[in-house]
């Protein structure tokens, strides 16, 4: 009711008691025709809906109320006309939406092998646009085909939508036997992660800033020693803990979109099992770690750095590298001469590196 009053008056009226709110609604709707849209309703309490309908009786004849819901019970309780069931997206429309969220515009043309996997991911979404968008967002900027296959084949994604737009498997952030989770950051999550030391996958598809994000990161690196996948896209922290080097099993590390981090600890080069490292859109990052050549199993590297020149005996020593994306490196003038050693390289993307000479 408060949200409705705020919309009617264009003011925040949360200070009014229920009787005052009812009086104000009567005043605003008195003898007026209206169209009221109530989106994503979950209450099927008939008593409350009858009270709400009585509240609107002051409006003129012809006023309409449209209620949207994903619950059959709510639709049956509220409806005074036949329920209109919206169909899910077609596979083609779902695939188009997935491309929009999983790739930069036009970039999917360079990753046909990923789109074959993506087709299977989209089928599991059963036409639910929220599910398509969520999975596309999680895969954005990650071109490791093994990780895409993991998302497609793993049963952690039970994609039936529930209240508050949270997929059910993502809400259970509490089990000590939890292996995989995607989280919205809050104190409850921090407490849960401290207990779930057997976690293998942590994916945070939402931006997080300030002390909470740093506490969460410290908890991840100090508690979850068996992590394979750590996605912290869009986080904003200045320091990556030195303890990151203790995650000996880590295979996929995503720090994309962190515009606060300036340096990476040398300990990151102890992650000898790392397959994918995403540093795209890290606009404040001064340089790559000096011992990056020690990441001998690295297959995919995306980076945004402020360096003018990439040093020798660095990237050129990553002989397992299959994909290299150099994005928004506006100061970069030279690529290393030893890049010719990248004999496993299949994909090279260079975007918006306008200072590049050679």
CSV table of C-alpha atoms in Angstrom, one decimal:
chain,number,residue,atom,x,y,z
A,1,UNK,CA,0.0,0.0,0.0
A,2,UNK,CA,2.8,2.4,0.8
A,3,UNK,CA,4.4,1.9,-2.7
A,4,UNK,CA,1.0,2.6,-4.2
A,5,UNK,CA,0.7,5.9,-2.2
A,6,UNK,CA,4.2,7.0,-3.1
A,7,UNK,CA,3.3,6.5,-6.8
A,8,UNK,CA,0.0,8.4,-6.5
A,9,UNK,CA,1.5,11.3,-4.6
A,10,UNK,CA,5.0,11.3,-6.0
A,11,UNK,CA,6.2,11.6,-2.4
A,12,UNK,CA,7.5,9.2,0.3
A,13,UNK,CA,4.6,8.7,2.7
A,14,UNK,CA,5.9,5.8,4.7
A,15,UNK,CA,5.3,7.8,7.9
A,16,UNK,CA,1.5,7.4,7.7
A,17,UNK,CA,-0.4,4.7,9.7
A,18,UNK,CA,-2.8,2.3,7.8
A,19,UNK,CA,-5.9,4.3,8.5
A,20,UNK,CA,-4.2,7.5,7.1
A,21,UNK,CA,-3.1,5.5,4.1
A,22,UNK,CA,-6.6,4.3,3.3
A,23,UNK,CA,-8.0,7.9,3.7
A,24,UNK,CA,-5.3,9.2,1.3
A,25,UNK,CA,-6.0,6.5,-1.3
A,26,UNK,CA,-9.8,7.4,-1.2
A,27,UNK,CA,-8.9,11.0,-1.7
A,28,UNK,CA,-6.6,10.4,-4.6
A,29,UNK,CA,-9.0,8.0,-6.4
A,30,UNK,CA,-12.3,9.7,-5.6
A,31,UNK,CA,-14.4,9.7,-8.8
A,32,UNK,CA,-11.4,9.1,-11.0
A,33,UNK,CA,-10.9,6.3,-13.5
A,34,UNK,CA,-7.6,4.5,-13.0
A,35,UNK,CA,-5.4,1.7,-14.3
A,36,UNK,CA,-3.5,0.1,-11.5
A,37,UNK,CA,-0.8,-2.5,-12.3
A,38,UNK,CA,0.3,-4.8,-9.5
A,39,UNK,CA,3.3,-6.6,-10.7
A,40,UNK,CA,4.7,-10.0,-9.4
A,41,UNK,CA,2.2,-10.6,-6.6
A,42,UNK,CA,2.7,-13.5,-4.2
A,43,UNK,CA,0.0,-13.2,-1.6
A,44,UNK,CA,-3.0,-15.6,-2.0
A,45,UNK,CA,-4.7,-14.4,1.2
A,46,UNK,CA,-8.2,-13.8,0.0
A,47,UNK,CA,-9.2,-11.7,3.0
A,48,UNK,CA,-6.4,-9.2,2.2
A,49,UNK,CA,-7.5,-9.0,-1.4
A,50,UNK,CA,-11.1,-8.4,-0.5
A,51,UNK,CA,-10.0,-5.5,1.8
A,52,UNK,CA,-7.8,-4.1,-1.0
A,53,UNK,CA,-10.7,-4.3,-3.5
A,54,UNK,CA,-13.0,-2.4,-1.0
A,55,UNK,CA,-10.3,0.2,-0.7
A,56,UNK,CA,-10.5,1.0,-4.4
A,57,UNK,CA,-14.3,1.4,-4.5
A,58,UNK,CA,-14.1,5.2,-4.4
A,59,UNK,CA,-12.9,5.4,-8.0
A,60,UNK,CA,-15.1,6.1,-10.9
A,61,UNK,CA,-16.7,3.4,-13.0
A,62,UNK,CA,-14.3,1.9,-15.5
A,63,UNK,CA,-11.2,1.7,-13.2
A,64,UNK,CA,-9.1,-1.4,-13.9
A,65,UNK,CA,-6.6,-3.4,-12.0
A,66,UNK,CA,-4.1,-5.7,-13.7
A,67,UNK,CA,-2.3,-8.3,-11.5
A,68,UNK,CA,0.8,-10.2,-12.7
A,69,UNK,CA,2.0,-13.3,-10.8
A,70,UNK,CA,3.9,-16.5,-11.3
A,71,UNK,CA,1.6,-18.3,-8.9
A,72,UNK,CA,-1.5,-20.1,-10.1
A,73,UNK,CA,-3.0,-19.9,-6.6
A,74,UNK,CA,-2.7,-16.1,-6.6
A,75,UNK,CA,-4.2,-15.8,-10.0
A,76,UNK,CA,-7.2,-17.9,-8.9
A,77,UNK,CA,-7.7,-16.0,-5.7
A,78,UNK,CA,-7.5,-12.5,-7.3
A,79,UNK,CA,-9.0,-13.0,-10.7
A,80,UNK,CA,-12.4,-11.7,-11.6
A,81,UNK,CA,-11.9,-12.6,-15.3
A,82,UNK,CA,-10.3,-15.6,-16.9
A,83,UNK,CA,-6.6,-15.9,-16.2
A,84,UNK,CA,-4.3,-15.2,-19.1
A,85,UNK,CA,-1.3,-17.5,-19.1
A,86,UNK,CA,1.8,-16.0,-20.7
A,87,UNK,CA,3.9,-18.5,-22.6
A,88,UNK,CA,7.7,-18.7,-22.1
A,89,UNK,CA,10.1,-17.3,-24.7
A,90,UNK,CA,10.6,-19.4,-27.8
A,91,UNK,CA,14.0,-21.1,-28.1
A,92,UNK,CA,15.1,-18.5,-30.7
A,93,UNK,CA,14.1,-15.6,-28.5
A,94,UNK,CA,15.8,-17.1,-25.5
A,95,UNK,CA,18.9,-17.7,-27.5
A,96,UNK,CA,19.0,-14.1,-28.6
A,97,UNK,CA,18.6,-12.9,-25.0
A,98,UNK,CA,21.3,-15.2,-23.9
A,99,UNK,CA,23.7,-13.8,-26.5
A,100,UNK,CA,23.0,-10.3,-25.3
A,101,UNK,CA,24.0,-11.1,-21.8
A,102,UNK,CA,26.8,-13.6,-22.4
A,103,UNK,CA,28.7,-11.7,-25.0
A,104,UNK,CA,29.6,-8.2,-26.1
A,105,UNK,CA,27.7,-7.2,-29.2
A,106,UNK,CA,28.8,-9.3,-32.2
A,107,UNK,CA,31.4,-11.2,-30.2
A,108,UNK,CA,29.5,-14.4,-30.2
A,109,UNK,CA,30.5,-14.9,-33.9
A,110,UNK,CA,34.1,-15.6,-32.7
A,111,UNK,CA,32.9,-18.3,-30.2
A,112,UNK,CA,30.8,-20.7,-32.2
A,113,UNK,CA,32.0,-23.6,-30.0
A,114,UNK,CA,30.7,-21.8,-27.0
A,115,UNK,CA,27.3,-21.1,-28.6
A,116,UNK,CA,26.9,-24.9,-29.2
A,117,UNK,CA,27.2,-25.3,-25.4
A,118,UNK,CA,25.1,-22.2,-24.8
A,119,UNK,CA,22.3,-23.7,-26.9
A,120,UNK,CA,22.1,-26.5,-24.3
A,121,UNK,CA,22.1,-24.1,-21.5
A,122,UNK,CA,19.3,-22.1,-23.0
A,123,UNK,CA,17.2,-25.3,-23.4
A,124,UNK,CA,17.5,-25.9,-19.6
A,125,UNK,CA,16.0,-22.5,-19.0
A,126,UNK,CA,12.6,-23.6,-20.4
A,127,UNK,CA,11.8,-20.1,-21.8
A,128,UNK,CA,12.2,-18.3,-18.5
A,129,UNK,CA,13.8,-14.9,-19.3
A,130,UNK,CA,15.1,-14.4,-15.8
A,131,UNK,CA,16.9,-17.7,-15.9
A,132,UNK,CA,18.4,-17.0,-19.4
A,133,UNK,CA,19.6,-13.6,-18.2
A,134,UNK,CA,21.1,-14.9,-15.0
A,135,UNK,CA,23.1,-17.6,-16.7
A,136,UNK,CA,24.2,-15.3,-19.5
A,137,UNK,CA,25.4,-12.8,-16.9
A,138,UNK,CA,27.4,-15.5,-15.1
A,139,UNK,CA,29.1,-16.5,-18.3
A,140,UNK,CA,29.9,-13.0,-19.5
A,141,UNK,CA,33.6,-12.6,-20.4
A,142,UNK,CA,34.4,-16.2,-19.6
A,143,UNK,CA,35.4,-18.2,-22.7
A,144,UNK,CA,36.5,-21.4,-21.0
A,145,UNK,CA,34.6,-24.1,-22.8
A,146,UNK,CA,35.0,-26.5,-19.8
A,147,UNK,CA,33.3,-24.0,-17.5
A,148,UNK,CA,30.4,-23.5,-19.9
A,149,UNK,CA,30.1,-27.2,-20.0
A,150,UNK,CA,30.0,-27.3,-16.2
A,151,UNK,CA,27.1,-24.8,-16.2
A,152,UNK,CA,25.2,-26.8,-18.8
A,153,UNK,CA,25.6,-30.2,-17.2
A,154,UNK,CA,25.5,-29.4,-13.5
A,155,UNK,CA,22.2,-29.8,-11.7
A,156,UNK,CA,22.8,-26.8,-9.3
A,157,UNK,CA,20.6,-24.7,-11.6
A,158,UNK,CA,17.0,-25.6,-10.8
A,159,UNK,CA,15.5,-22.9,-12.8
A,160,UNK,CA,11.9,-22.6,-11.6
A,161,UNK,CA,11.4,-19.0,-10.5
A,162,UNK,CA,10.2,-18.3,-7.0
A,163,UNK,CA,9.4,-15.2,-4.9
A,164,UNK,CA,11.9,-12.3,-5.0
A,165,UNK,CA,13.3,-13.6,-8.4
A,166,UNK,CA,15.8,-15.9,-6.7
A,167,UNK,CA,16.3,-19.4,-8.2
A,168,UNK,CA,15.7,-21.9,-5.5
A,169,UNK,CA,19.1,-23.6,-5.6
A,170,UNK,CA,20.7,-20.2,-5.0
A,171,UNK,CA,18.8,-19.6,-1.8
A,172,UNK,CA,20.1,-22.6,0.1
A,173,UNK,CA,23.8,-19.5,0.4
A,174,UNK,CA,23.5,-22.6,4.8
A,175,UNK,CA,24.4,-26.4,4.2
A,176,UNK,CA,27.7,-27.6,5.5
A,177,UNK,CA,27.8,-30.0,2.6
A,178,UNK,CA,27.2,-27.2,0.0
A,179,UNK,CA,29.5,-27.5,-3.0
A,180,UNK,CA,28.3,-24.8,-5.4
A,181,UNK,CA,26.6,-21.5,-4.7
A,182,UNK,CA,25.7,-18.2,-6.3
A,183,UNK,CA,25.1,-15.4,-3.7
A,184,UNK,CA,23.8,-12.0,-3.1
A,185,UNK,CA,26.2,-10.5,-0.5
A,186,UNK,CA,25.0,-9.9,3.0
A,187,UNK,CA,26.1,-10.8,6.6
A,188,UNK,CA,24.1,-14.1,6.5
A,189,UNK,CA,26.1,-15.2,3.5
A,190,UNK,CA,29.4,-14.3,5.2
A,191,UNK,CA,28.4,-16.5,8.2
A,192,UNK,CA,27.4,-19.4,5.9
A,193,UNK,CA,30.5,-19.3,3.9
A,194,UNK,CA,32.6,-19.5,7.0
A,195,UNK,CA,30.9,-22.8,7.8
A,196,UNK,CA,30.8,-24.2,4.3
A,197,UNK,CA,34.5,-24.9,4.0
A,198,UNK,CA,33.9,-27.6,1.4
A,199,UNK,CA,32.7,-25.2,-1.3
A,200,UNK,CA,33.9,-25.8,-4.8
A,201,UNK,CA,32.2,-22.9,-6.6
A,202,UNK,CA,31.3,-19.4,-5.6
A,203,UNK,CA,29.7,-17.1,-8.1
A,204,UNK,CA,28.6,-13.5,-7.2
A,205,UNK,CA,26.7,-12.1,-10.2
A,206,UNK,CA,26.0,-8.8,-8.5
A,207,UNK,CA,28.1,-5.8,-7.7
A,208,UNK,CA,29.4,-5.4,-4.2
A,209,UNK,CA,31.4,-2.6,-2.6
A,210,UNK,CA,33.0,-1.6,0.6
A,211,UNK,CA,33.9,-3.5,3.7
A,212,UNK,CA,31.4,-6.3,3.1
A,213,UNK,CA,33.0,-7.3,-0.2
A,214,UNK,CA,36.5,-7.3,1.4
A,215,UNK,CA,35.3,-9.3,4.3
A,216,UNK,CA,33.6,-11.8,1.9
A,217,UNK,CA,36.8,-12.1,-0.1
A,218,UNK,CA,39.0,-12.6,2.9
A,219,UNK,CA,36.6,-15.3,4.1
A,220,UNK,CA,36.6,-17.1,0.7
A,221,UNK,CA,40.4,-17.2,0.5
A,222,UNK,CA,41.0,-18.2,4.1
A,223,UNK,CA,38.2,-20.7,4.6
A,224,UNK,CA,37.3,-22.3,1.2
A,225,UNK,CA,40.5,-24.1,0.5
A,226,UNK,CA,39.0,-26.4,-2.1
A,227,UNK,CA,37.6,-23.8,-4.4
A,228,UNK,CA,37.7,-24.5,-8.1
A,229,UNK,CA,35.7,-21.5,-9.3
A,230,UNK,CA,35.6,-18.0,-7.8
A,231,UNK,CA,33.7,-15.3,-9.7
A,232,UNK,CA,33.8,-11.8,-8.2
A,233,UNK,CA,32.7,-9.8,-11.2
A,234,UNK,CA,31.9,-6.1,-10.5
A,235,UNK,CA,33.3,-6.1,-7.0
A,236,UNK,CA,35.1,-3.0,-5.9
A,237,UNK,CA,38.0,-3.7,-3.6
A,238,UNK,CA,41.5,-2.3,-3.7
A,239,UNK,CA,43.5,-5.3,-2.4
A,240,UNK,CA,43.4,-8.9,-3.4
A,241,UNK,CA,44.4,-10.9,-0.3
A,242,UNK,CA,47.8,-12.5,-0.3
A,243,UNK,CA,46.0,-15.7,0.9
A,244,UNK,CA,44.6,-16.1,-2.7
A,245,UNK,CA,47.7,-18.1,-3.3
A,246,UNK,CA,46.6,-20.8,-0.9
A,247,UNK,CA,43.7,-21.8,-3.2
A,248,UNK,CA,45.8,-24.5,-4.8
A,249,UNK,CA,42.8,-26.1,-6.5
A,250,UNK,CA,41.4,-22.9,-8.1
A,251,UNK,CA,40.8,-23.2,-11.9
A,252,UNK,CA,38.7,-20.2,-12.7
A,253,UNK,CA,39.2,-16.7,-11.2
A,254,UNK,CA,37.1,-13.8,-12.4
A,255,UNK,CA,37.8,-10.3,-11.2
A,256,UNK,CA,36.3,-8.5,-14.2
A,257,UNK,CA,34.8,-5.0,-13.7
A,258,UNK,CA,36.8,-4.2,-10.5
A,259,UNK,CA,37.7,-0.5,-11.0
A,260,UNK,CA,39.4,-0.2,-7.6
A,261,UNK,CA,42.1,-2.8,-7.7
A,262,UNK,CA,45.6,-1.5,-8.7
A,263,UNK,CA,47.9,-4.4,-8.1
A,264,UNK,CA,47.7,-8.2,-7.9
A,265,UNK,CA,49.7,-10.0,-5.2
A,266,UNK,CA,52.6,-12.1,-6.4
A,267,UNK,CA,51.0,-15.0,-4.6
A,268,UNK,CA,48.4,-15.3,-7.4
A,269,UNK,CA,51.2,-16.8,-9.5
A,270,UNK,CA,51.2,-19.8,-7.1
A,271,UNK,CA,47.8,-20.9,-8.6
A,272,UNK,CA,49.4,-23.5,-10.8
A,273,UNK,CA,46.1,-25.2,-11.6
A,274,UNK,CA,44.5,-22.0,-12.8
A,275,UNK,CA,42.9,-22.4,-16.3
A,276,UNK,CA,41.1,-19.1,-16.6
A,277,UNK,CA,41.9,-15.6,-15.3
A,278,UNK,CA,39.6,-12.7,-16.2
A,279,UNK,CA,40.9,-9.2,-15.5
A,280,UNK,CA,38.8,-7.3,-18.1
A,281,UNK,CA,37.6,-3.8,-17.2
A,282,UNK,CA,40.0,-3.6,-14.3
A,283,UNK,CA,40.7,0.0,-15.3
A,284,UNK,CA,43.0,0.9,-12.4
A,285,UNK,CA,45.2,-2.2,-12.7
A,286,UNK,CA,48.8,-1.0,-13.2
A,287,UNK,CA,50.4,-4.2,-14.5
A,288,UNK,CA,50.3,-8.0,-14.6
A,289,UNK,CA,52.2,-9.9,-11.9
A,290,UNK,CA,55.8,-10.2,-12.8
A,291,UNK,CA,55.8,-14.0,-12.4
A,292,UNK,CA,52.6,-14.7,-14.5
A,293,UNK,CA,54.7,-17.1,-16.5
A,294,UNK,CA,54.3,-19.5,-13.6
A,295,UNK,CA,50.7,-20.1,-14.4
A,296,UNK,CA,51.7,-23.0,-16.7
A,297,UNK,CA,48.1,-24.4,-17.1
A,298,UNK,CA,46.5,-21.1,-18.0
A,299,UNK,CA,44.2,-21.5,-21.0
A,300,UNK,CA,42.3,-18.2,-21.1
A,301,UNK,CA,43.5,-14.7,-20.1
A,302,UNK,CA,41.5,-11.5,-20.4
A,303,UNK,CA,43.0,-8.2,-19.2
A,304,UNK,CA,42.6,-4.5,-18.9
A,305,UNK,CA,45.9,-2.9,-17.7
A,306,UNK,CA,47.6,0.5,-17.7
A,307,UNK,CA,51.0,-0.8,-18.9
A,308,UNK,CA,52.6,0.6,-22.0
A,309,UNK,CA,54.6,-2.5,-22.8
A,310,UNK,CA,54.1,-6.1,-21.9
A,311,UNK,CA,57.4,-7.5,-20.6
A,312,UNK,CA,59.3,-10.5,-22.2
A,313,UNK,CA,59.2,-13.8,-20.3
A,314,UNK,CA,55.6,-13.1,-19.2
A,315,UNK,CA,52.6,-13.9,-21.3
A,316,UNK,CA,54.8,-15.4,-24.0
A,317,UNK,CA,55.7,-18.2,-21.7
A,318,UNK,CA,52.1,-19.3,-21.2
A,319,UNK,CA,52.4,-22.2,-23.7
A,320,UNK,CA,49.0,-23.7,-22.7
A,321,UNK,CA,47.2,-20.4,-23.5
A,322,UNK,CA,44.3,-20.9,-26.0
A,323,UNK,CA,42.4,-17.6,-25.7
A,324,UNK,CA,43.9,-14.1,-25.1
A,325,UNK,CA,41.7,-11.0,-24.8
A,326,UNK,CA,43.4,-7.6,-24.5
A,327,UNK,CA,40.6,-5.1,-23.8
A,328,UNK,CA,40.6,-1.4,-23.2
A,329,UNK,CA,44.4,-1.2,-22.7
A,330,UNK,CA,44.5,2.4,-23.9
A,331,UNK,CA,48.2,2.9,-22.9
A,332,UNK,CA,49.5,-0.3,-24.4
A,333,UNK,CA,52.0,0.4,-27.3
A,334,UNK,CA,53.7,-3.0,-27.8
A,335,UNK,CA,53.0,-6.7,-27.5
A,336,UNK,CA,55.9,-8.9,-26.3
A,337,UNK,CA,58.1,-10.3,-29.0
A,338,UNK,CA,57.9,-13.8,-27.4
A,339,UNK,CA,54.2,-14.0,-28.3
A,340,UNK,CA,55.3,-16.3,-31.1
A,341,UNK,CA,55.7,-19.0,-28.4
A,342,UNK,CA,52.0,-19.2,-27.9
A,343,UNK,CA,51.5,-22.1,-30.2
A,344,UNK,CA,48.3,-23.3,-28.5
A,345,UNK,CA,46.6,-19.9,-29.1
A,346,UNK,CA,43.4,-20.2,-31.0
A,347,UNK,CA,41.7,-16.9,-30.2
A,348,UNK,CA,43.2,-13.5,-30.0
A,349,UNK,CA,41.0,-10.5,-29.3
A,350,UNK,CA,42.3,-6.9,-29.2
A,351,UNK,CA,39.7,-4.3,-28.4
A,352,UNK,CA,40.0,-0.5,-27.9
A,353,UNK,CA,43.9,-0.5,-27.6
A,354,UNK,CA,44.2,2.8,-29.6
A,355,UNK,CA,47.9,3.4,-28.6
A,356,UNK,CA,49.1,0.1,-30.0
A,357,UNK,CA,52.0,0.5,-32.4
A,358,UNK,CA,53.2,-3.0,-32.8
